[in-house]
Tab-separated table of C-alpha atoms in Angstrom:
chain	number	residue	atom	x	y	z
T	1	UNK	CA	219.747	-34.529	159.988
T	2	UNK	CA	219.025	-35.209	156.327
T	3	UNK	CA	221.423	-37.212	154.193
T	4	UNK	CA	224.200	-35.120	152.657
T	5	UNK	CA	223.721	-32.137	155.014
T	6	UNK	CA	226.877	-30.927	156.738
T	7	UNK	CA	226.897	-30.543	160.517
T	8	UNK	CA	227.040	-26.795	161.283
T	9	UNK	CA	229.563	-27.308	164.052
T	10	UNK	CA	231.983	-29.174	161.819
T	11	UNK	CA	231.455	-26.677	158.987
T	12	UNK	CA	232.402	-23.782	161.259
T	13	UNK	CA	235.846	-25.345	161.809
T	14	UNK	CA	236.578	-26.165	158.197
T	15	UNK	CA	239.049	-23.753	156.603
T	16	UNK	CA	237.868	-21.456	153.884
T	17	UNK	CA	239.418	-22.023	150.467
T	18	UNK	CA	241.320	-19.331	148.616
T	19	UNK	CA	243.178	-19.116	145.302
T	20	UNK	CA	246.010	-16.724	144.475
T	21	UNK	CA	248.784	-16.761	141.886
T	22	UNK	CA	251.931	-18.832	142.219
T	23	UNK	CA	254.693	-16.597	143.556
T	24	UNK	CA	256.012	-16.034	147.054
T	25	UNK	CA	254.883	-12.400	146.846
T	26	UNK	CA	251.322	-13.664	146.405
T	27	UNK	CA	251.144	-16.768	148.578
T	28	UNK	CA	253.482	-16.295	151.573
T	29	UNK	CA	251.788	-13.284	153.208
T	30	UNK	CA	248.327	-14.786	152.759
T	31	UNK	CA	249.385	-18.066	154.350
T	32	UNK	CA	250.971	-16.309	157.325
T	33	UNK	CA	247.957	-14.033	157.703
T	34	UNK	CA	245.742	-17.123	157.736
T	35	UNK	CA	247.872	-18.685	160.466
T	36	UNK	CA	247.635	-15.586	162.661
T	37	UNK	CA	243.933	-15.139	161.924
T	38	UNK	CA	243.208	-18.777	162.792
T	39	UNK	CA	245.054	-18.464	166.098
T	40	UNK	CA	242.713	-15.611	167.020
T	41	UNK	CA	239.512	-17.202	165.687
T	42	UNK	CA	239.287	-20.658	167.139
T	43	UNK	CA	241.654	-22.316	164.682
T	44	UNK	CA	239.743	-21.503	161.511
T	45	UNK	CA	241.737	-19.934	158.705
T	46	UNK	CA	242.067	-20.103	154.935
T	47	UNK	CA	243.758	-22.794	152.881
T	48	UNK	CA	245.440	-21.101	149.911
T	49	UNK	CA	246.019	-22.772	146.558
T	50	UNK	CA	247.745	-21.252	143.540
T	51	UNK	CA	247.224	-20.797	139.822
T	52	UNK	CA	249.886	-19.573	137.421
T	53	UNK	CA	250.320	-15.952	136.357
T	54	UNK	CA	248.624	-16.480	132.994
T	55	UNK	CA	245.525	-17.883	134.707
T	56	UNK	CA	245.553	-14.965	137.168
T	57	UNK	CA	245.534	-12.585	134.213
T	58	UNK	CA	243.108	-14.348	131.866
T	59	UNK	CA	241.212	-17.309	133.383
T	60	UNK	CA	237.415	-16.856	133.113
T	61	UNK	CA	236.008	-15.931	136.504
T	62	UNK	CA	233.272	-18.549	136.561
T	63	UNK	CA	235.955	-21.181	136.077
T	64	UNK	CA	238.401	-19.644	138.555
T	65	UNK	CA	235.943	-19.465	141.460
T	66	UNK	CA	234.473	-22.931	141.021
T	67	UNK	CA	236.300	-24.384	144.020
T	68	UNK	CA	237.037	-21.419	146.244
T	69	UNK	CA	235.538	-18.999	148.738
T	70	UNK	CA	238.120	-16.258	148.189
T	71	UNK	CA	239.894	-15.269	144.981
T	72	UNK	CA	242.840	-12.963	144.376
T	73	UNK	CA	242.299	-11.082	141.111
T	74	UNK	CA	243.252	-7.979	139.103
T	75	UNK	CA	241.039	-4.931	138.471
T	76	UNK	CA	240.158	-5.377	134.747
T	77	UNK	CA	237.709	-8.099	135.848
T	78	UNK	CA	235.630	-5.646	137.902
T	79	UNK	CA	232.997	-4.963	135.247
T	80	UNK	CA	232.398	-8.663	134.777
T	81	UNK	CA	232.315	-9.240	138.532
T	82	UNK	CA	229.791	-6.472	139.146
T	83	UNK	CA	227.483	-7.675	136.398
T	84	UNK	CA	227.704	-11.406	136.993
T	85	UNK	CA	226.583	-11.939	140.568
T	86	UNK	CA	229.644	-14.135	141.138
T	87	UNK	CA	231.106	-12.023	143.987
T	88	UNK	CA	229.869	-10.192	147.061
T	89	UNK	CA	230.366	-6.409	147.399
T	90	UNK	CA	232.841	-5.489	150.128
T	91	UNK	CA	231.883	-1.974	151.215
T	92	UNK	CA	230.833	-3.254	154.639
T	93	UNK	CA	234.166	-5.062	155.022
T	94	UNK	CA	236.209	-1.948	154.292
T	95	UNK	CA	234.061	0.002	156.765
T	96	UNK	CA	235.286	-2.301	159.550
T	97	UNK	CA	238.885	-1.140	159.012
T	98	UNK	CA	240.120	2.253	160.258
T	99	UNK	CA	240.465	4.350	157.111
T	100	UNK	CA	239.461	1.352	155.035
T	101	UNK	CA	237.007	3.199	152.797
T	102	UNK	CA	239.346	6.145	152.071
T	103	UNK	CA	241.273	6.076	148.808
T	104	UNK	CA	244.149	7.931	150.491
T	105	UNK	CA	244.741	4.928	152.764
T	106	UNK	CA	245.974	2.925	149.782
T	107	UNK	CA	248.917	3.433	147.451
T	108	UNK	CA	248.099	5.028	144.115
T	109	UNK	CA	244.718	4.164	142.587
T	110	UNK	CA	244.600	0.773	144.339
T	111	UNK	CA	241.185	1.158	145.976
T	112	UNK	CA	239.671	3.192	143.145
T	113	UNK	CA	240.522	0.455	140.657
T	114	UNK	CA	238.252	-2.008	142.504
T	115	UNK	CA	235.313	0.382	142.902
T	116	UNK	CA	232.683	0.080	140.179
T	117	UNK	CA	229.353	1.884	139.945
T	118	UNK	CA	229.209	2.773	143.599
T	119	UNK	CA	230.400	-0.514	145.113
T	120	UNK	CA	233.757	-2.047	146.007
T	121	UNK	CA	234.236	-5.581	144.676
T	122	UNK	CA	237.788	-6.319	145.748
T	123	UNK	CA	239.832	-5.543	148.862
T	124	UNK	CA	243.243	-4.230	147.710
T	125	UNK	CA	245.987	-6.172	149.470
T	126	UNK	CA	248.816	-5.753	146.937
T	127	UNK	CA	249.918	-2.635	145.022
T	128	UNK	CA	252.030	-2.563	141.865
T	129	UNK	CA	252.509	-0.890	138.540
T	130	UNK	CA	254.964	-0.917	135.661
T	131	UNK	CA	258.397	0.330	136.714
T	132	UNK	CA	262.049	-0.076	135.816
T	133	UNK	CA	264.196	-2.884	137.212
T	134	UNK	CA	267.958	-3.160	136.983
T	135	UNK	CA	271.144	-4.790	138.182
T	136	UNK	CA	273.123	-2.200	140.176
T	137	UNK	CA	276.416	-3.994	139.565
T	138	UNK	CA	275.931	-4.002	135.796
T	139	UNK	CA	274.891	-0.344	135.642
T	140	UNK	CA	278.009	0.526	137.644
T	141	UNK	CA	280.145	-1.420	135.181
T	142	UNK	CA	278.601	0.626	132.366
T	143	UNK	CA	279.061	3.875	134.313
T	144	UNK	CA	275.451	4.774	133.486
T	145	UNK	CA	272.815	6.366	135.737
T	146	UNK	CA	269.322	4.964	136.139
T	147	UNK	CA	267.326	6.386	133.185
T	148	UNK	CA	264.703	9.005	133.952
T	149	UNK	CA	263.406	9.479	130.387
T	150	UNK	CA	263.023	7.252	127.317
T	151	UNK	CA	265.957	8.734	125.408
T	152	UNK	CA	268.231	7.767	128.311
T	153	UNK	CA	267.026	4.172	127.954
T	154	UNK	CA	268.268	4.221	124.360
T	155	UNK	CA	271.638	5.618	125.471
T	156	UNK	CA	271.906	2.899	128.109
T	157	UNK	CA	271.030	0.276	125.509
T	158	UNK	CA	273.848	1.458	123.248
T	159	UNK	CA	276.321	1.382	126.136
T	160	UNK	CA	275.161	-2.082	127.164
T	161	UNK	CA	275.592	-3.569	123.700
T	162	UNK	CA	279.121	-2.134	123.433
T	163	UNK	CA	279.981	-4.179	126.525
T	164	UNK	CA	278.152	-7.328	125.434
T	165	UNK	CA	275.180	-6.674	127.726
T	166	UNK	CA	271.484	-6.301	126.928
T	167	UNK	CA	268.352	-4.540	127.986
T	168	UNK	CA	265.460	-6.787	129.000
T	169	UNK	CA	261.767	-6.498	128.154
T	170	UNK	CA	258.751	-8.558	129.187
T	171	UNK	CA	257.086	-8.998	125.801
T	172	UNK	CA	255.548	-12.418	126.376
T	173	UNK	CA	251.819	-13.014	126.749
T	174	UNK	CA	250.055	-9.635	126.903
T	175	UNK	CA	252.830	-7.821	128.762
T	176	UNK	CA	254.149	-6.203	125.585
T	177	UNK	CA	250.683	-4.824	124.873
T	178	UNK	CA	250.488	-3.317	128.356
T	179	UNK	CA	253.905	-1.736	127.808
T	180	UNK	CA	252.539	-0.133	124.637
T	181	UNK	CA	249.497	1.008	126.609
T	182	UNK	CA	251.705	2.636	129.222
T	183	UNK	CA	253.527	4.585	126.515
T	184	UNK	CA	250.176	5.633	125.014
T	185	UNK	CA	248.953	6.920	128.369
T	186	UNK	CA	252.226	8.763	128.941
T	187	UNK	CA	251.784	10.521	125.570
T	188	UNK	CA	248.253	11.600	126.452
T	189	UNK	CA	246.249	8.910	124.637
T	190	UNK	CA	244.645	6.866	127.439
T	191	UNK	CA	242.431	3.851	127.011
T	192	UNK	CA	238.999	4.953	128.170
T	193	UNK	CA	235.478	3.599	128.141
T	194	UNK	CA	232.622	5.151	126.184
T	195	UNK	CA	229.266	5.877	127.877
T	196	UNK	CA	227.947	2.737	126.171
T	197	UNK	CA	230.674	0.660	127.802
T	198	UNK	CA	232.949	0.404	124.777
T	199	UNK	CA	236.586	1.316	124.258
T	200	UNK	CA	238.340	4.486	123.130
T	201	UNK	CA	241.644	3.346	121.630
T	202	UNK	CA	243.765	5.681	119.470
T	203	UNK	CA	245.383	3.559	116.762
T	204	UNK	CA	247.718	6.377	115.687
T	205	UNK	CA	249.007	6.745	119.250
T	206	UNK	CA	249.338	2.961	119.407
T	207	UNK	CA	251.578	3.039	116.318
T	208	UNK	CA	253.724	5.723	117.965
T	209	UNK	CA	254.047	3.560	121.080
T	210	UNK	CA	255.213	0.695	118.879
T	211	UNK	CA	257.874	3.016	117.440
T	212	UNK	CA	259.213	3.639	120.954
T	213	UNK	CA	259.187	-0.066	121.812
T	214	UNK	CA	260.862	-0.952	118.521
T	215	UNK	CA	263.700	1.445	119.307
T	216	UNK	CA	264.378	-0.251	122.647
T	217	UNK	CA	263.854	-3.686	121.133
T	218	UNK	CA	266.995	-3.154	119.077
T	219	UNK	CA	269.011	-3.363	122.310
T	220	UNK	CA	266.915	-6.016	124.070
T	221	UNK	CA	267.907	-9.650	124.465
T	222	UNK	CA	266.119	-11.965	122.011
T	223	UNK	CA	264.637	-13.873	124.963
T	224	UNK	CA	262.569	-10.776	125.782
T	225	UNK	CA	259.835	-11.954	123.438
T	226	UNK	CA	259.110	-14.878	125.749
T	227	UNK	CA	259.435	-13.232	129.172
T	228	UNK	CA	256.504	-12.273	131.337
T	229	UNK	CA	257.230	-10.086	134.348
T	230	UNK	CA	258.143	-12.981	136.657
T	231	UNK	CA	260.365	-14.681	134.081
T	232	UNK	CA	262.204	-11.419	133.438
T	233	UNK	CA	262.849	-10.831	137.142
T	234	UNK	CA	264.063	-14.417	137.477
T	235	UNK	CA	266.390	-14.061	134.497
T	236	UNK	CA	267.879	-10.815	135.754
T	237	UNK	CA	268.709	-12.376	139.120
T	238	UNK	CA	270.376	-15.464	137.654
T	239	UNK	CA	272.050	-14.194	134.466
T	240	UNK	CA	274.776	-11.613	134.076
T	241	UNK	CA	273.841	-10.221	130.648
T	242	UNK	CA	270.581	-8.340	131.412
T	243	UNK	CA	271.342	-4.903	132.829
T	244	UNK	CA	268.066	-2.975	132.792
T	245	UNK	CA	264.378	-3.079	131.885
T	246	UNK	CA	262.471	0.208	131.486
T	247	UNK	CA	258.985	-1.071	132.261
T	248	UNK	CA	257.506	-4.252	133.636
T	249	UNK	CA	255.218	-5.100	136.539
T	250	UNK	CA	257.582	-4.835	139.488
T	251	UNK	CA	258.070	-7.513	142.135
T	252	UNK	CA	259.572	-5.864	145.212
T	253	UNK	CA	260.630	-9.184	146.717
T	254	UNK	CA	263.466	-9.449	144.173
T	255	UNK	CA	265.056	-6.608	146.107
T	256	UNK	CA	265.148	-8.687	149.290
T	257	UNK	CA	268.541	-10.042	150.293
T	258	UNK	CA	267.401	-13.671	150.444
T	259	UNK	CA	265.901	-13.970	146.957
T	260	UNK	CA	267.834	-14.926	143.846
T	261	UNK	CA	271.519	-14.956	143.107
T	262	UNK	CA	271.655	-11.195	142.531
T	263	UNK	CA	269.641	-8.532	144.311
T	264	UNK	CA	267.641	-6.342	141.936
T	265	UNK	CA	267.037	-2.613	142.260
T	266	UNK	CA	264.191	-0.509	140.929
T	267	UNK	CA	263.566	2.796	139.208
T	268	UNK	CA	260.729	4.981	137.975
T	269	UNK	CA	259.109	4.498	134.614
T	270	UNK	CA	261.220	6.631	132.228
T	271	UNK	CA	258.552	8.109	130.009
T	272	UNK	CA	258.551	10.014	126.757
T	273	UNK	CA	256.615	13.084	127.942
T	274	UNK	CA	256.316	14.967	131.224
T	275	UNK	CA	255.396	14.022	133.841
T	276	UNK	CA	257.953	11.393	132.866
T	277	UNK	CA	256.846	8.714	135.326
T	278	UNK	CA	253.120	9.108	134.559
T	279	UNK	CA	250.852	6.764	132.648
T	280	UNK	CA	251.813	3.282	133.744
T	281	UNK	CA	248.935	0.815	133.822
T	282	UNK	CA	248.363	-0.082	137.452
T	283	UNK	CA	248.585	-3.716	138.527
T	284	UNK	CA	248.453	-5.191	142.007
T	285	UNK	CA	245.731	-7.461	143.327
T	286	UNK	CA	242.633	-7.625	145.491
T	287	UNK	CA	240.838	-10.344	147.408
T	288	UNK	CA	237.210	-10.993	146.523
T	289	UNK	CA	234.581	-13.125	148.265
T	290	UNK	CA	232.653	-15.454	145.980
T	291	UNK	CA	228.861	-15.485	146.061
T	292	UNK	CA	228.859	-19.200	146.896
T	293	UNK	CA	231.288	-18.782	149.817
T	294	UNK	CA	230.590	-21.401	152.487
T	295	UNK	CA	230.752	-18.843	155.314
T	296	UNK	CA	230.542	-15.227	154.104
T	297	UNK	CA	230.847	-13.741	157.588
T	298	UNK	CA	234.073	-15.651	158.306
T	299	UNK	CA	235.396	-14.559	154.926
T	300	UNK	CA	234.526	-10.932	155.661
T	301	UNK	CA	236.357	-11.116	158.980
T	302	UNK	CA	239.456	-12.551	157.295
T	303	UNK	CA	239.448	-9.948	154.507
T	304	UNK	CA	239.052	-7.151	157.064
T	305	UNK	CA	242.052	-8.606	158.900
T	306	UNK	CA	244.078	-8.523	155.672
T	307	UNK	CA	243.418	-4.781	155.362
T	308	UNK	CA	244.488	-3.920	158.910
T	309	UNK	CA	247.690	-1.884	159.099
T	310	UNK	CA	249.263	-4.509	161.365
T	311	UNK	CA	248.722	-7.073	158.611
T	312	UNK	CA	249.754	-4.929	155.654
T	313	UNK	CA	252.711	-3.191	157.303
T	314	UNK	CA	253.653	-6.201	159.402
T	315	UNK	CA	252.755	-9.621	158.019
T	316	UNK	CA	252.791	-8.697	154.329
T	317	UNK	CA	256.012	-6.706	154.528
T	318	UNK	CA	257.809	-9.380	156.559
T	319	UNK	CA	256.639	-12.283	154.380
T	320	UNK	CA	257.719	-11.101	150.924
T	321	UNK	CA	254.450	-9.345	150.114
T	322	UNK	CA	253.845	-6.037	148.358
T	323	UNK	CA	251.476	-4.121	150.636
T	324	UNK	CA	248.734	-1.890	149.285
T	325	UNK	CA	248.707	0.689	152.090
T	326	UNK	CA	250.377	4.093	151.940
T	327	UNK	CA	251.686	3.539	155.457
T	328	UNK	CA	253.735	0.574	154.217
T	329	UNK	CA	254.878	2.359	151.067
T	330	UNK	CA	256.174	5.291	153.140
T	331	UNK	CA	257.900	3.178	155.817
T	332	UNK	CA	261.680	3.584	155.612
T	333	UNK	CA	262.498	0.237	157.210
T	334	UNK	CA	260.225	-1.641	154.797
T	335	UNK	CA	261.735	0.258	151.883
T	336	UNK	CA	265.259	-0.649	152.964
T	337	UNK	CA	264.374	-4.337	153.296
T	338	UNK	CA	263.180	-4.332	149.674
T	339	UNK	CA	266.245	-2.472	148.354
T	340	UNK	CA	264.468	0.823	147.872
T	341	UNK	CA	261.558	-0.493	145.806
T	342	UNK	CA	258.848	1.602	147.451
T	343	UNK	CA	260.702	4.922	147.355
T	344	UNK	CA	261.840	4.319	143.767
T	345	UNK	CA	258.393	3.366	142.457
T	346	UNK	CA	256.074	5.387	144.695
T	347	UNK	CA	255.703	8.431	142.436
T	348	UNK	CA	255.207	6.209	139.392
T	349	UNK	CA	252.388	4.404	141.201
T	350	UNK	CA	250.780	7.665	142.310
T	351	UNK	CA	250.540	8.689	138.637
T	352	UNK	CA	249.383	5.276	137.393
T	353	UNK	CA	246.306	4.773	135.232
T	354	UNK	CA	243.426	2.342	135.629
T	355	UNK	CA	242.656	0.103	132.681
T	356	UNK	CA	239.094	-0.033	131.326
T	357	UNK	CA	236.978	-2.461	133.321
T	358	UNK	CA	233.845	-2.936	131.239
T	359	UNK	CA	232.625	-6.459	130.685
T	360	UNK	CA	234.622	-7.909	127.800
T	361	UNK	CA	237.753	-5.795	128.225
T	362	UNK	CA	239.706	-8.762	129.561
T	363	UNK	CA	239.006	-10.637	126.345
T	364	UNK	CA	240.143	-7.633	124.305
T	365	UNK	CA	243.347	-7.358	126.350
T	366	UNK	CA	244.159	-11.040	125.893
T	367	UNK	CA	243.581	-10.986	122.129
T	368	UNK	CA	245.464	-7.713	121.664
T	369	UNK	CA	248.323	-9.137	123.714
T	370	UNK	CA	248.562	-12.092	121.356
T	371	UNK	CA	248.811	-9.798	118.328
T	372	UNK	CA	251.352	-7.437	119.898
T	373	UNK	CA	253.460	-10.279	121.280
T	374	UNK	CA	253.660	-11.850	117.829
T	375	UNK	CA	254.774	-8.530	116.373
T	376	UNK	CA	257.440	-7.921	119.021
T	377	UNK	CA	258.794	-11.437	118.388
T	378	UNK	CA	258.935	-10.567	114.666
T	379	UNK	CA	256.382	-13.246	113.814
T	380	UNK	CA	254.133	-10.788	111.972
T	381	UNK	CA	254.434	-7.418	110.248
T	382	UNK	CA	253.542	-3.945	111.465
T	383	UNK	CA	250.813	-3.602	108.834
T	384	UNK	CA	249.296	-6.958	109.802
T	385	UNK	CA	249.337	-5.974	113.475
T	386	UNK	CA	247.654	-2.622	112.855
T	387	UNK	CA	244.995	-4.263	110.694
T	388	UNK	CA	244.331	-6.881	113.370
T	389	UNK	CA	244.082	-4.210	116.069
T	390	UNK	CA	241.719	-2.112	113.949
T	391	UNK	CA	239.450	-5.121	113.536
T	392	UNK	CA	239.686	-6.019	117.220
T	393	UNK	CA	238.844	-2.501	118.398
T	394	UNK	CA	235.900	-2.418	115.995
T	395	UNK	CA	234.618	-5.780	117.178
T	396	UNK	CA	234.925	-4.697	120.814
T	397	UNK	CA	232.916	-1.558	120.097
T	398	UNK	CA	230.236	-3.533	118.274
T	399	UNK	CA	229.865	-5.944	121.200
T	400	UNK	CA	229.593	-3.055	123.651
T	401	UNK	CA	226.662	-1.415	121.870
T	402	UNK	CA	224.927	-4.615	120.721
C-alpha cells in the first residue's frame, strides 16, 4: 500500500462527520439517530459537531463543509449548492424511503424548499416557520386571549405595559428583516425571483411592513433589538416580564416540560390580512451530503434512515427534535409532549412561503438584515434604511443579470 493511503477496512469503520447548529433541537436527535444507525450497521455512525446559529444562517458553504461529510443547512442556500458542485443530489436517497419523494409526506413546503431545477439537494429532517410564542401564565394574568390578528397584538401590548410587562421580538441579526418579509408576504407582496435569477422586492410594501413592526416595537422590551430566535425563547423561559411574541422562528422543545424554568406555549402568526396566518417565511433544516464525503453510500444510508417515519416520529420527537413529517405533526401524543406546538403552528406552516434561493440571495439577506436590525434598534433613520435597501436591491439585480 502506498504511503498516505488509508486502509479500506479501517476507513469503513470510521464515523462520518456531520455539522449542525448548536441547540438540543438540532443536535440531540441526530446523535441518537447515529447511535441507533450504528448499532444496525456494524458500529459505524456519524460524529456530530456544532456551529452557532449565526454560522448556520450565514457561513459560506465552501467554508462550512471543509471538514464534514454531512451538513445541516437552510433552504436559501439551495441555488448556491446546485450551482457549485459542493453537494450531491439526494433524489435517489428519498426514493429509498416510503413516500420520501412526495411533498405531502412533509409538513408545509419542507421538501419543496430543497428542490431546485429538478433535483433535491437537502433531505428535510426539521420543519419550522415563524409563529407566535407566549407565556400562558402571563397571558392569564392579563386576561388576554392569544392574538389571531395584528391589531390584537397591539391590544395585548397595551395591556402588558399597563401591568409592567412587555412584548418580545427577535430583531437581532437578520431576524427583524425576516419578520418584515413575513408581513410583506401576508400583505400580498412576496419576495420572488425574476427569470434572470434576480429579486422582486417591493420597497413600498417593505415600508408598510416597517410601519407594522414599529407599532409593535412601542410595546416591546428594549432587549428585543439584540435577540435572535433562540435568545428570545431563552429569555421568555427565564424572565417574568416577556409575555408574548407575535412572530419568530419557533422552537417546539421550549414547550417540553423539562426545558427552562417556564414552559412556553405557541400560537399562529397573527397577520394583517386574511388568511391571517399566511405568509410566514419557512425555516427548518435539511441534511446534505458533501461532494467530498468519504463514503457517499454510507451517508446515503444514514440520511435515508433519518427520513424514515420511525426516526422522525420516534427518535426525533423523543429527543427534543422538530420533525419534518406530516405524520409527526399530526400525532396527538407528540403534540401534547411539546405543549401543543404542532397543532398551534400547523396551519401557519401549511401557508408558509419559500424565500428566494438564487445564488447570492443569502448575501442579500445578511446585508439587508444588518440594515433592518440597525433601524429597529434605532441606530439609523427610516430614510437611511430605505435608501440603503434601494441600493442593495439594485445591486442584487445588477449582479443577477451581469
